[in-house]
Amino acid sequence: MFITVLGALNEGFLQTLRLFAVTLIGAIPLGLMISFGSMSRFSPLRYLTKLVVWVIRGTPLMLQLIIIYYIPGRIMGASPWGSGEGGRFLASAIAFIINYACYFSEIYRGGIQGVPVGQQEAGQVLGMTKRQIFFKITLLQMVKRIVPPMSNEIITLVKDTSIARIISLQEVIWAGYAFLKGSHGYSGLIWPLFFTGVYYLLFNGVLTLFFGWLERKLDFFR
Amino acid sequence: MSILEAAHIEKHFGATRVLNDISFSLEQGQALSIIGSSGSGKTTLLRCLNFLEKPDGGSISVNGNVIFDAADPATQLEKEIRKKRLHFGLVFQNFNLFPQYTALQNVTLARELMAKESGGESRESILAAGRELLSQMGLADRAEHYPHQLSGGQQQRVAIARALAMHPDILCFDEPTSALDPELTGEVLRVIRHLAEQKTTMIIVTHEMAFARDVADQVIFMDGGVIVEQGDPHQVIDHPKEERTRQFLSHYAEN
């Protein structure tokens, strides 16, 4: 029985991990582009970016997920996401990437603006290009600054993946909850849900260790 | 022909006139000290020379070539500014060393990037030159240290080596000892004095009056964005002609 439940939860957790990984892969670079937009000297782009970030950060991820999953189908007559788990995953991934990219962009912006302007000027008077200054000087100092807030966001993301359950993505909470009605010939709620918590806890433990290691790794300079 | 000729430099920040009709020239191998109270425009002047600020008026010539003329947009092309900057080196008040690089990497980074772009120097020769510069600064044994492992005086000497590594025609110092504890200023001033003896062309903005007088061939006293008095260091600092210069210097005489 225990093995059965664990097997179902494993499968659910795999979907959780997939959503987590795809969100990071998409949101980390998209966030950087959004942060450049929010710091652009071209004011229409700056205001548009700030508007988008305001809307996305100002409304619940769950609502965004519902809108992205259901509204296009209502408008176009047929859901663009395709049916089944694949379609639910695609819609979830897009909603999560957009949402997290907006949060990341604000963290990046703080990190970039936190690097003293004297660093750029020192690069400039040494004849470096803007590109060289960003990649050789600013970037690593920014990364060092954003590791603590990013680790916070990323740990939140692990738990936020459970929100995708609202469109029935078969992630780990969904898998645990399924046992309420009986699944795989077993019915019960307390223990399956308890174990979903253990999955999150263990995975976040691994992430906490990783970010601690990263912080120490970047401790060689101040 | 002067190595540097600044003519009628003007700079405004909004309605505030920070530099007003600044003209001076500098000969090869000479040192120029600029003194004056905070807010007199000294730092802005250095920043204009290094293209960190764009003057609203006037022109700057190096070796007889006009490298900036406020009235001529052809002298202000973005892509040429980078090359023009290299006529000048700048040592900042608060060092601005790159914290993630060792002392040696700080000195060699810009040269290595330049060599990567346009070929030329080998990495070995850049590193050897960097080590040589650090040892001239008395920091041979600090090459592998990161900035936060160095004292303020050592950091500033690394910053001087970093500026020298680009072989600027004119090396500018923006209050190089103002961020240092008094017991650390000596080691930085000694290095600058040594550069003066080697006939490095320099512009030094400083609050160290005795140093300004002893090291420089020429002194400028600025106040309220204008040059009040300029000339021989002993004359300007020991026997100023202008009342405002006398007033300014009297604050130093008291201590």
Short mmCIF file of C-alpha atoms in Angstrom, two decimals:
data_model
loop_
_atom_site.label_atom_id
_atom_site.label_comp_id
_atom_site.label_asym_id
_atom_site.label_seq_id
_atom_site.Cartn_x
_atom_site.Cartn_y
_atom_site.Cartn_z
CA MET A 1 0.00 0.00 0.00
CA PHE A 2 2.73 2.41 1.02
CA ILE A 3 4.60 1.56 -2.16
CA THR A 4 1.48 2.25 -4.25
CA VAL A 5 0.93 5.64 -2.72
CA LEU A 6 4.60 6.50 -3.05
CA GLY A 7 4.56 5.48 -6.70
CA ALA A 8 1.62 7.78 -7.43
CA LEU A 9 3.19 10.63 -5.49
CA ASN A 10 6.50 10.13 -7.28
CA GLU A 11 4.76 10.54 -10.57
CA GLY A 12 3.05 13.69 -9.34
CA PHE A 13 6.28 15.06 -7.98
CA LEU A 14 7.98 14.49 -11.30
CA GLN A 15 5.40 16.78 -12.89
CA THR A 16 6.02 19.31 -10.08
CA LEU A 17 9.75 19.18 -10.85
CA ARG A 18 9.13 19.59 -14.56
CA LEU A 19 7.02 22.69 -14.03
CA PHE A 20 9.62 24.04 -11.59
CA ALA A 21 12.52 23.49 -14.00
CA VAL A 22 10.76 24.81 -17.09
CA THR A 23 9.65 27.93 -15.17
CA LEU A 24 13.22 28.66 -14.09
CA ILE A 25 14.66 28.06 -17.55
CA GLY A 26 12.12 30.45 -19.04
CA ALA A 27 11.83 33.07 -16.30
CA ILE A 28 15.52 33.62 -15.52
CA PRO A 29 16.41 35.04 -18.99
CA LEU A 30 12.95 36.59 -19.61
CA GLY A 31 13.26 38.38 -16.26
CA LEU A 32 16.58 39.89 -17.37
CA MET A 33 14.98 41.22 -20.55
CA ILE A 34 12.08 42.69 -18.56
CA SER A 35 14.51 44.31 -16.12
CA PHE A 36 16.37 45.95 -19.03
CA GLY A 37 13.00 47.15 -20.30
CA SER A 38 12.15 48.65 -16.92
CA MET A 39 15.49 50.51 -16.91
CA SER A 40 15.31 51.59 -20.56
CA ARG A 41 16.01 55.19 -21.46
CA PHE A 42 13.20 54.90 -24.04
CA SER A 43 10.28 55.96 -21.83
CA PRO A 44 7.35 54.25 -23.68
CA LEU A 45 9.10 50.90 -23.28
CA ARG A 46 9.88 51.67 -19.65
CA TYR A 47 6.26 52.56 -18.84
CA LEU A 48 4.85 49.59 -20.75
CA THR A 49 7.18 47.24 -18.87
CA LYS A 50 6.28 48.76 -15.53
CA LEU A 51 2.58 48.41 -16.37
CA VAL A 52 2.96 44.73 -17.21
CA VAL A 53 4.98 44.07 -14.05
CA TRP A 54 2.38 45.90 -11.99
CA VAL A 55 -0.50 43.85 -13.41
CA ILE A 56 1.29 40.52 -13.08
CA ARG A 57 2.56 41.16 -9.58
CA GLY A 58 -0.70 42.76 -8.54
CA THR A 59 -2.98 39.84 -9.37
CA PRO A 60 -2.96 36.25 -8.09
CA LEU A 61 -1.02 33.66 -10.03
CA MET A 62 -4.05 31.39 -9.74
CA LEU A 63 -6.20 33.91 -11.57
CA GLN A 64 -3.57 34.35 -14.29
CA LEU A 65 -3.39 30.60 -14.70
CA ILE A 66 -7.16 30.29 -15.09
CA ILE A 67 -7.23 33.14 -17.60
CA ILE A 68 -4.38 31.75 -19.67
CA TYR A 69 -5.85 28.24 -19.67
CA TYR A 70 -9.52 28.99 -20.33
CA ILE A 71 -9.87 32.41 -22.00
CA PRO A 72 -8.12 31.70 -25.35
CA GLY A 73 -10.42 28.71 -25.86
CA ARG A 74 -13.49 30.86 -25.16
CA ILE A 75 -12.39 33.43 -27.70
CA MET A 76 -11.14 31.13 -30.43
CA GLY A 77 -13.75 28.44 -29.92
CA ALA A 78 -11.15 25.72 -29.38
CA SER A 79 -8.44 25.60 -26.74
CA PRO A 80 -5.04 26.38 -28.23
CA TRP A 81 -3.37 24.30 -25.52
CA GLY A 82 -4.53 20.97 -26.79
CA SER A 83 -6.30 18.49 -24.57
CA GLY A 84 -4.96 16.40 -21.75
CA GLU A 85 -2.02 16.74 -19.44
CA GLY A 86 0.27 18.13 -22.17
CA GLY A 87 -2.01 21.09 -22.76
CA ARG A 88 -2.39 21.76 -19.05
CA PHE A 89 1.36 21.67 -18.62
CA LEU A 90 1.97 24.08 -21.49
CA ALA A 91 -0.56 26.60 -20.16
CA SER A 92 0.84 26.28 -16.63
CA ALA A 93 4.42 26.74 -17.84
CA ILE A 94 3.52 29.93 -19.73
CA ALA A 95 1.61 31.40 -16.79
CA PHE A 96 4.40 30.55 -14.35
CA ILE A 97 7.17 31.84 -16.62
CA ILE A 98 5.45 35.21 -17.14
CA ASN A 99 4.61 35.56 -13.46
CA TYR A 100 8.05 34.63 -12.15
CA ALA A 101 9.89 36.62 -14.82
CA CYS A 102 8.19 39.76 -13.49
CA TYR A 103 9.28 39.03 -9.93
CA PHE A 104 12.81 38.15 -11.07
CA SER A 105 13.02 41.34 -13.14
CA GLU A 106 12.52 43.48 -10.06
CA ILE A 107 15.18 41.53 -8.19
CA TYR A 108 17.60 41.93 -11.10
CA ARG A 109 16.85 45.64 -11.32
CA GLY A 110 17.67 46.05 -7.64
CA GLY A 111 20.85 44.00 -8.13
CA ILE A 112 22.04 45.99 -11.14
CA GLN A 113 21.21 49.37 -9.64
CA GLY A 114 22.88 48.32 -6.40
CA VAL A 115 26.27 48.05 -8.11
CA PRO A 116 27.93 51.44 -7.47
CA VAL A 117 27.99 53.69 -10.53
CA GLY A 118 31.74 54.12 -9.91
CA GLN A 119 32.25 50.55 -11.13
CA GLN A 120 30.88 51.44 -14.55
CA GLU A 121 32.83 54.66 -14.63
CA ALA A 122 36.05 52.85 -13.77
CA GLY A 123 35.39 50.52 -16.70
CA GLN A 124 34.60 53.43 -19.00
CA VAL A 125 37.78 55.37 -18.28
CA LEU A 126 39.74 52.18 -18.98
CA GLY A 127 38.21 52.14 -22.46
CA MET A 128 35.86 49.19 -21.97
CA THR A 129 32.67 48.89 -24.01
CA LYS A 130 29.22 48.87 -22.38
CA ARG A 131 28.99 45.18 -23.14
CA GLN A 132 32.34 44.41 -21.54
CA ILE A 133 31.41 46.46 -18.51
CA PHE A 134 28.17 44.53 -18.06
CA PHE A 135 29.59 41.07 -18.54
CA LYS A 136 33.02 41.51 -16.96
CA ILE A 137 32.24 43.88 -14.10
CA THR A 138 28.55 44.37 -13.29
CA LEU A 139 27.17 40.86 -13.82
CA LEU A 140 29.01 38.95 -11.09
CA GLN A 141 28.51 41.75 -8.55
CA MET A 142 24.81 41.70 -9.42
CA VAL A 143 24.61 37.91 -9.09
CA LYS A 144 26.19 38.10 -5.65
CA ARG A 145 23.60 40.67 -4.58
CA ILE A 146 20.60 38.76 -5.89
CA VAL A 147 21.38 35.29 -4.56
CA PRO A 148 19.51 35.76 -1.22
CA PRO A 149 16.30 37.28 -2.71
CA MET A 150 16.38 34.84 -5.64
CA SER A 151 16.70 31.85 -3.32
CA ASN A 152 13.60 33.14 -1.52
CA GLU A 153 11.63 33.42 -4.76
CA ILE A 154 12.78 30.03 -6.02
CA ILE A 155 11.77 28.29 -2.80
CA THR A 156 8.38 29.99 -3.12
CA LEU A 157 8.18 28.73 -6.69
CA VAL A 158 8.59 25.12 -5.54
CA LYS A 159 5.44 25.48 -3.43
CA ASP A 160 3.60 27.68 -5.96
CA THR A 161 3.70 24.86 -8.51
CA SER A 162 0.83 23.36 -6.48
CA ILE A 163 -1.36 26.21 -7.77
CA ALA A 164 -1.40 24.44 -11.16
CA ARG A 165 -3.72 21.96 -9.51
CA ILE A 166 -6.51 24.48 -10.16
CA ILE A 167 -6.46 23.47 -13.83
CA SER A 168 -5.94 19.84 -12.81
CA LEU A 169 -2.27 19.60 -13.65
CA GLN A 170 -1.27 16.27 -12.16
CA GLU A 171 1.39 17.51 -9.82
CA VAL A 172 2.14 16.08 -6.41
CA ILE A 173 -0.76 17.64 -4.45
CA TRP A 174 -3.15 16.49 -7.16
CA ALA A 175 -1.70 12.98 -6.84
CA GLY A 176 -2.08 13.02 -3.06
CA TYR A 177 -5.58 14.43 -3.22
CA ALA A 178 -6.66 11.73 -5.66
CA PHE A 179 -6.58 9.23 -2.80
CA LEU A 180 -9.49 11.03 -1.16
CA LYS A 181 -11.79 9.48 -3.73
CA GLY A 182 -9.76 6.35 -3.88
CA SER A 183 -7.02 5.73 -6.35
CA HIS A 184 -4.88 2.71 -7.13
CA GLY A 185 -7.22 0.72 -4.89
CA TYR A 186 -6.50 2.79 -1.82
CA SER A 187 -8.58 5.43 -0.15
CA GLY A 188 -7.40 7.89 2.50
CA LEU A 189 -6.29 11.46 2.81
CA ILE A 190 -4.09 12.15 5.81
CA TRP A 191 -1.03 10.10 4.92
CA PRO A 192 -0.89 10.82 1.20
CA LEU A 193 -1.15 14.55 1.84
CA PHE A 194 1.35 14.31 4.68
CA PHE A 195 3.83 12.75 2.28
CA THR A 196 3.30 15.45 -0.35
CA GLY A 197 4.52 17.87 2.34
CA VAL A 198 7.59 15.73 2.88
CA TYR A 199 8.42 15.94 -0.84
CA TYR A 200 8.32 19.74 -0.77
CA LEU A 201 10.30 19.87 2.43
CA LEU A 202 13.05 17.58 1.16
CA PHE A 203 13.33 19.35 -2.17
CA ASN A 204 13.49 22.77 -0.53
CA GLY A 205 16.11 21.38 1.82
CA VAL A 206 18.26 20.50 -1.18
CA LEU A 207 17.72 23.97 -2.66
CA THR A 208 18.59 25.64 0.65
CA LEU A 209 21.85 23.70 0.75
CA PHE A 210 22.57 24.67 -2.85
CA PHE A 211 21.99 28.39 -2.26
CA GLY A 212 24.10 28.27 0.90
CA TRP A 213 26.90 26.73 -1.16
CA LEU A 214 26.48 29.39 -3.86
CA GLU A 215 26.64 32.20 -1.31
CA ARG A 216 29.85 30.79 0.15
CA LYS A 217 31.23 30.36 -3.36
CA LEU A 218 30.68 34.08 -4.00
CA ASP A 219 32.16 35.04 -0.67
CA PHE A 220 35.63 35.51 -2.12
CA PHE A 221 34.89 39.17 -2.83
CA ARG A 222 32.88 41.92 -1.19
CA MET B 1 52.91 72.61 -28.29
CA SER B 2 51.01 71.76 -25.14
CA ILE B 3 49.99 68.18 -24.57
CA LEU B 4 46.64 69.38 -23.24
CA GLU B 5 44.73 72.50 -24.06
CA ALA B 6 41.34 73.12 -22.46
CA ALA B 7 39.56 76.20 -23.74
CA HIS B 8 36.47 77.93 -22.36
CA ILE B 9 34.96 74.81 -20.79
CA GLU B 10 31.39 75.35 -19.60
CA LYS B 11 29.18 72.93 -17.72
CA HIS B 12 25.72 73.33 -16.27
CA PHE B 13 23.66 70.97 -14.14
CA GLY B 14 20.16 72.28 -14.74
CA ALA B 15 20.27 75.94 -13.88
CA THR B 16 23.47 75.61 -11.85
CA ARG B 17 26.60 76.69 -13.61
CA VAL B 18 29.30 74.32 -12.38
CA LEU B 19 32.11 75.29 -14.74
CA ASN B 20 32.42 78.71 -16.25
CA ASP B 21 34.96 79.58 -18.93
CA ILE B 22 37.70 77.25 -17.74
CA SER B 23 40.87 77.50 -19.81
CA PHE B 24 44.29 76.11 -19.09
CA SER B 25 47.07 74.22 -20.76
CA LEU B 26 49.52 71.60 -19.66
CA GLU B 27 52.97 70.74 -21.00
CA GLN B 28 54.31 67.22 -21.50
CA GLY B 29 55.92 65.92 -18.31
CA GLN B 30 54.38 68.54 -16.08
CA ALA B 31 52.11 68.18 -13.09
CA LEU B 32 49.16 70.47 -12.49
CA SER B 33 47.46 70.71 -9.10
CA ILE B 34 43.90 71.94 -8.80
CA ILE B 35 42.86 73.20 -5.40
CA GLY B 36 39.66 74.72 -4.10
CA SER B 37 36.83 74.04 -1.70
CA SER B 38 34.24 71.30 -2.20
CA GLY B 39 31.71 72.21 -4.87
CA SER B 40 34.10 74.52 -6.69
CA GLY B 41 33.94 72.35 -9.83
CA LYS B 42 37.33 70.60 -9.61
CA THR B 43 35.95 67.09 -9.85
CA THR B 44 33.51 68.04 -12.61
CA LEU B 45 36.42 69.43 -14.61
CA LEU B 46 38.31 66.12 -14.34
CA ARG B 47 35.15 64.22 -15.27
CA CYS B 48 34.77 66.40 -18.37
CA LEU B 49 38.32 65.60 -19.45
CA ASN B 50 37.59 61.88 -19.03
CA PHE B 51 34.29 62.07 -20.95
CA LEU B 52 32.29 61.08 -17.89
CA GLU B 53 30.51 64.42 -18.24
CA LYS B 54 29.88 66.24 -21.48
CA PRO B 55 30.82 69.93 -21.37
CA ASP B 56 28.15 72.34 -22.61
CA GLY B 57 30.75 74.60 -24.11
CA GLY B 58 34.43 74.83 -24.96
CA SER B 59 36.98 72.49 -26.46
CA ILE B 60 39.66 70.04 -25.42
CA SER B 61 42.78 69.36 -27.48
CA VAL B 62 45.42 66.71 -26.91
CA ASN B 63 48.73 67.05 -28.73
CA GLY B 64 47.17 69.71 -30.93
CA ASN B 65 44.26 67.54 -32.04
CA VAL B 66 40.81 68.72 -31.04
CA ILE B 67 39.25 65.69 -29.33
CA PHE B 68 36.19 67.54 -28.12
CA ASP B 69 34.47 70.69 -29.29
CA ALA B 70 31.02 71.48 -27.93
CA ALA B 71 30.25 73.37 -31.13
CA ASP B 72 31.26 70.53 -33.44
CA PRO B 73 29.14 67.33 -33.23
CA ALA B 74 31.70 65.50 -35.38
CA THR B 75 34.03 65.51 -32.35
CA GLN B 76 31.38 63.88 -30.14
CA LEU B 77 30.68 60.59 -31.92
CA GLU B 78 29.85 57.89 -29.41
CA LYS B 79 32.10 55.27 -30.97
CA GLU B 80 35.17 57.51 -30.93
CA ILE B 81 34.76 58.57 -27.32
CA ARG B 82 36.04 55.23 -26.17
CA LYS B 83 39.35 55.72 -27.97
CA LYS B 84 39.63 59.35 -26.92
CA ARG B 85 39.16 58.44 -23.30
CA LEU B 86 42.41 56.53 -23.42
CA HIS B 87 44.34 59.80 -23.68
CA PHE B 88 43.40 60.19 -20.03
CA GLY B 89 43.67 57.99 -17.00
CA LEU B 90 41.57 58.63 -13.90
CA VAL B 91 42.24 57.66 -10.32
CA PHE B 92 39.06 57.99 -8.28
CA GLN B 93 38.65 59.30 -4.78
CA ASN B 94 37.16 56.00 -3.60
CA PHE B 95 39.36 53.77 -5.78
CA ASN B 96 36.53 51.93 -7.59
CA LEU B 97 38.58 48.76 -7.85
CA PHE B 98 36.69 45.77 -9.24
CA PRO B 99 36.00 43.69 -6.11
CA GLN B 100 35.78 40.33 -7.88
CA TYR B 101 39.26 40.60 -9.36
CA THR B 102 42.66 40.33 -7.71
CA ALA B 103 45.00 43.32 -7.66
CA LEU B 104 46.81 41.95 -10.72
CA GLN B 105 43.57 41.21 -12.60
CA ASN B 106 42.36 44.73 -11.84
CA VAL B 107 45.49 46.09 -13.49
CA THR B 108 45.41 43.80 -16.53
CA LEU B 109 41.67 43.34 -17.25
CA ALA B 110 41.19 46.27 -19.65
CA ARG B 111 44.40 45.51 -21.57
CA GLU B 112 43.47 41.86 -21.91
CA LEU B 113 40.01 42.77 -23.23
CA MET B 114 41.61 45.14 -25.70
CA ALA B 115 44.14 42.55 -26.84
CA LYS B 116 41.34 40.01 -27.28
CA GLU B 117 39.51 42.49 -29.53
CA SER B 118 42.32 43.66 -31.73
CA GLY B 119 45.08 41.13 -31.25
CA GLY B 120 48.54 42.41 -30.53
CA GLU B 121 49.92 41.83 -27.08
CA SER B 122 50.20 38.35 -25.67
CA ARG B 123 48.58 37.55 -22.36
CA GLU B 124 52.01 36.83 -20.85
CA SER B 125 53.39 40.24 -21.69
CA ILE B 126 50.28 41.94 -20.30
CA LEU B 127 50.60 40.00 -17.06
CA ALA B 128 54.33 40.73 -16.84
CA ALA B 129 53.66 44.44 -17.38
CA GLY B 130 50.95 44.30 -14.70
CA ARG B 131 53.30 42.71 -12.19
CA GLU B 132 55.96 45.27 -13.02
CA LEU B 133 53.50 48.12 -12.37
CA LEU B 134 52.41 46.61 -9.07
CA SER B 135 56.00 46.25 -7.93
CA GLN B 136 56.65 49.88 -8.84
CA MET B 137 53.78 50.66 -6.49
CA GLY B 138 55.45 48.55 -3.80
CA LEU B 139 52.76 45.88 -4.09
CA ALA B 140 54.63 42.98 -5.69
CA ASP B 141 53.57 40.68 -2.86
CA ARG B 142 49.92 41.76 -3.06
CA ALA B 143 49.26 40.80 -6.70
CA GLU B 144 46.97 37.89 -5.84
CA HIS B 145 45.02 39.72 -3.10
CA TYR B 146 41.45 40.83 -3.59
CA PRO B 147 40.64 44.50 -2.94
CA HIS B 148 38.85 43.80 0.35
CA GLN B 149 42.03 42.16 1.63
CA LEU B 150 44.02 45.37 1.07
CA SER B 151 44.25 48.57 3.09
CA GLY B 152 42.87 51.78 1.61
CA GLY B 153 46.34 52.99 0.72
CA GLN B 154 47.16 49.72 -1.00
CA GLN B 155 43.86 49.78 -2.89
CA GLN B 156 44.56 53.28 -4.14
CA ARG B 157 48.03 52.24 -5.29
CA VAL B 158 46.47 49.32 -7.21
CA ALA B 159 44.08 51.85 -8.77
CA ILE B 160 47.05 53.99 -9.84
CA ALA B 161 48.73 50.94 -11.39
CA ARG B 162 45.46 50.11 -13.16
CA ALA B 163 45.29 53.60 -14.67
CA LEU B 164 48.96 53.51 -15.69
CA ALA B 165 48.51 50.15 -17.40
CA MET B 166 46.59 51.86 -20.22
CA HIS B 167 49.54 54.25 -20.84
CA PRO B 168 47.48 57.44 -20.68
CA ASP B 169 48.99 60.66 -21.99
CA ILE B 170 47.65 62.47 -18.96
CA LEU B 171 46.94 60.86 -15.61
CA CYS B 172 44.22 62.50 -13.53
CA PHE B 173 43.79 62.13 -9.78
CA ASP B 174 40.49 63.05 -8.14
CA GLU B 175 41.30 63.71 -4.48
CA PRO B 176 43.30 60.48 -4.31
CA THR B 177 43.83 60.62 -0.54
CA SER B 178 40.51 62.06 0.65
CA ALA B 179 39.01 58.64 1.44
CA LEU B 180 42.10 57.50 3.35
CA ASP B 181 42.99 57.57 7.02
CA PRO B 182 45.70 60.17 7.64
CA GLU B 183 48.35 57.51 8.31
CA LEU B 184 47.73 55.98 4.88
CA THR B 185 47.91 59.16 2.80
CA GLY B 186 51.71 59.22 2.91
CA GLU B 187 52.20 56.01 0.92
CA VAL B 188 49.88 57.23 -1.86
CA LEU B 189 51.42 60.70 -2.00
CA ARG B 190 54.90 59.13 -2.18
CA VAL B 191 53.85 57.13 -5.23
CA ILE B 192 52.43 60.21 -6.95
CA ARG B 193 55.54 62.20 -6.08
CA HIS B 194 57.65 59.46 -7.62
CA LEU B 195 55.53 59.60 -10.80
CA ALA B 196 56.12 63.34 -10.94
CA GLU B 197 59.86 62.79 -10.69
CA GLN B 198 59.59 60.41 -13.64
CA LYS B 199 57.94 63.24 -15.59
CA THR B 200 54.49 61.69 -15.79
CA THR B 201 52.03 64.26 -17.10
CA MET B 202 49.45 64.64 -14.35
CA ILE B 203 46.48 66.64 -13.13
CA ILE B 204 45.94 66.31 -9.41
CA VAL B 205 42.83 67.53 -7.64
CA THR B 206 43.78 67.60 -3.98
CA HIS B 207 43.20 69.09 -0.55
CA GLU B 208 46.82 68.47 0.49
CA MET B 209 48.22 71.97 0.08
CA ALA B 210 51.85 71.24 0.88
CA PHE B 211 51.76 68.32 -1.51
CA ALA B 212 50.09 70.39 -4.24
CA ARG B 213 52.80 73.00 -3.90
CA ASP B 214 55.75 70.61 -3.80
CA VAL B 215 54.78 68.19 -6.52
CA ALA B 216 53.21 70.49 -9.10
CA ASP B 217 54.71 72.73 -11.78
CA GLN B 218 51.50 74.70 -11.92
CA VAL B 219 48.58 75.31 -9.57
CA ILE B 220 45.02 76.32 -10.31
CA PHE B 221 42.74 77.64 -7.59
CA MET B 222 39.06 77.23 -8.42
CA ASP B 223 36.06 78.73 -6.70
CA GLY B 224 32.42 78.74 -7.75
CA GLY B 225 33.19 77.12 -11.10
CA VAL B 226 35.78 79.63 -12.23
CA ILE B 227 39.58 79.74 -12.13
CA VAL B 228 40.38 82.45 -9.62
CA GLU B 229 44.13 82.20 -9.80
CA GLN B 230 46.67 80.08 -11.60
CA GLY B 231 50.41 79.98 -11.90
CA ASP B 232 53.57 78.90 -10.13
CA PRO B 233 52.75 76.76 -7.08
CA HIS B 234 54.88 78.77 -4.65
CA GLN B 235 53.38 81.98 -5.85
CA VAL B 236 49.74 80.78 -5.71
CA ILE B 237 49.97 78.89 -2.44
CA ASP B 238 52.55 80.91 -0.50
CA HIS B 239 51.87 84.37 -1.91
CA PRO B 240 48.37 84.42 -3.41
CA LYS B 241 47.35 87.59 -5.20
CA GLU B 242 43.62 87.13 -4.94
CA GLU B 243 41.66 87.74 -1.76
CA ARG B 244 39.55 84.59 -2.30
CA THR B 245 42.65 82.44 -2.62
CA ARG B 246 44.03 83.91 0.59
CA GLN B 247 40.76 83.21 2.40
CA PHE B 248 40.70 79.62 1.20
CA LEU B 249 44.31 78.99 2.15
CA SER B 250 43.91 80.56 5.58
CA HIS B 251 41.74 77.58 6.58
CA TYR B 252 44.75 75.36 5.98
CA ALA B 253 47.26 77.65 7.71
CA GLU B 254 45.31 77.34 10.95
CA ASN B 255 45.95 73.62 11.28
#
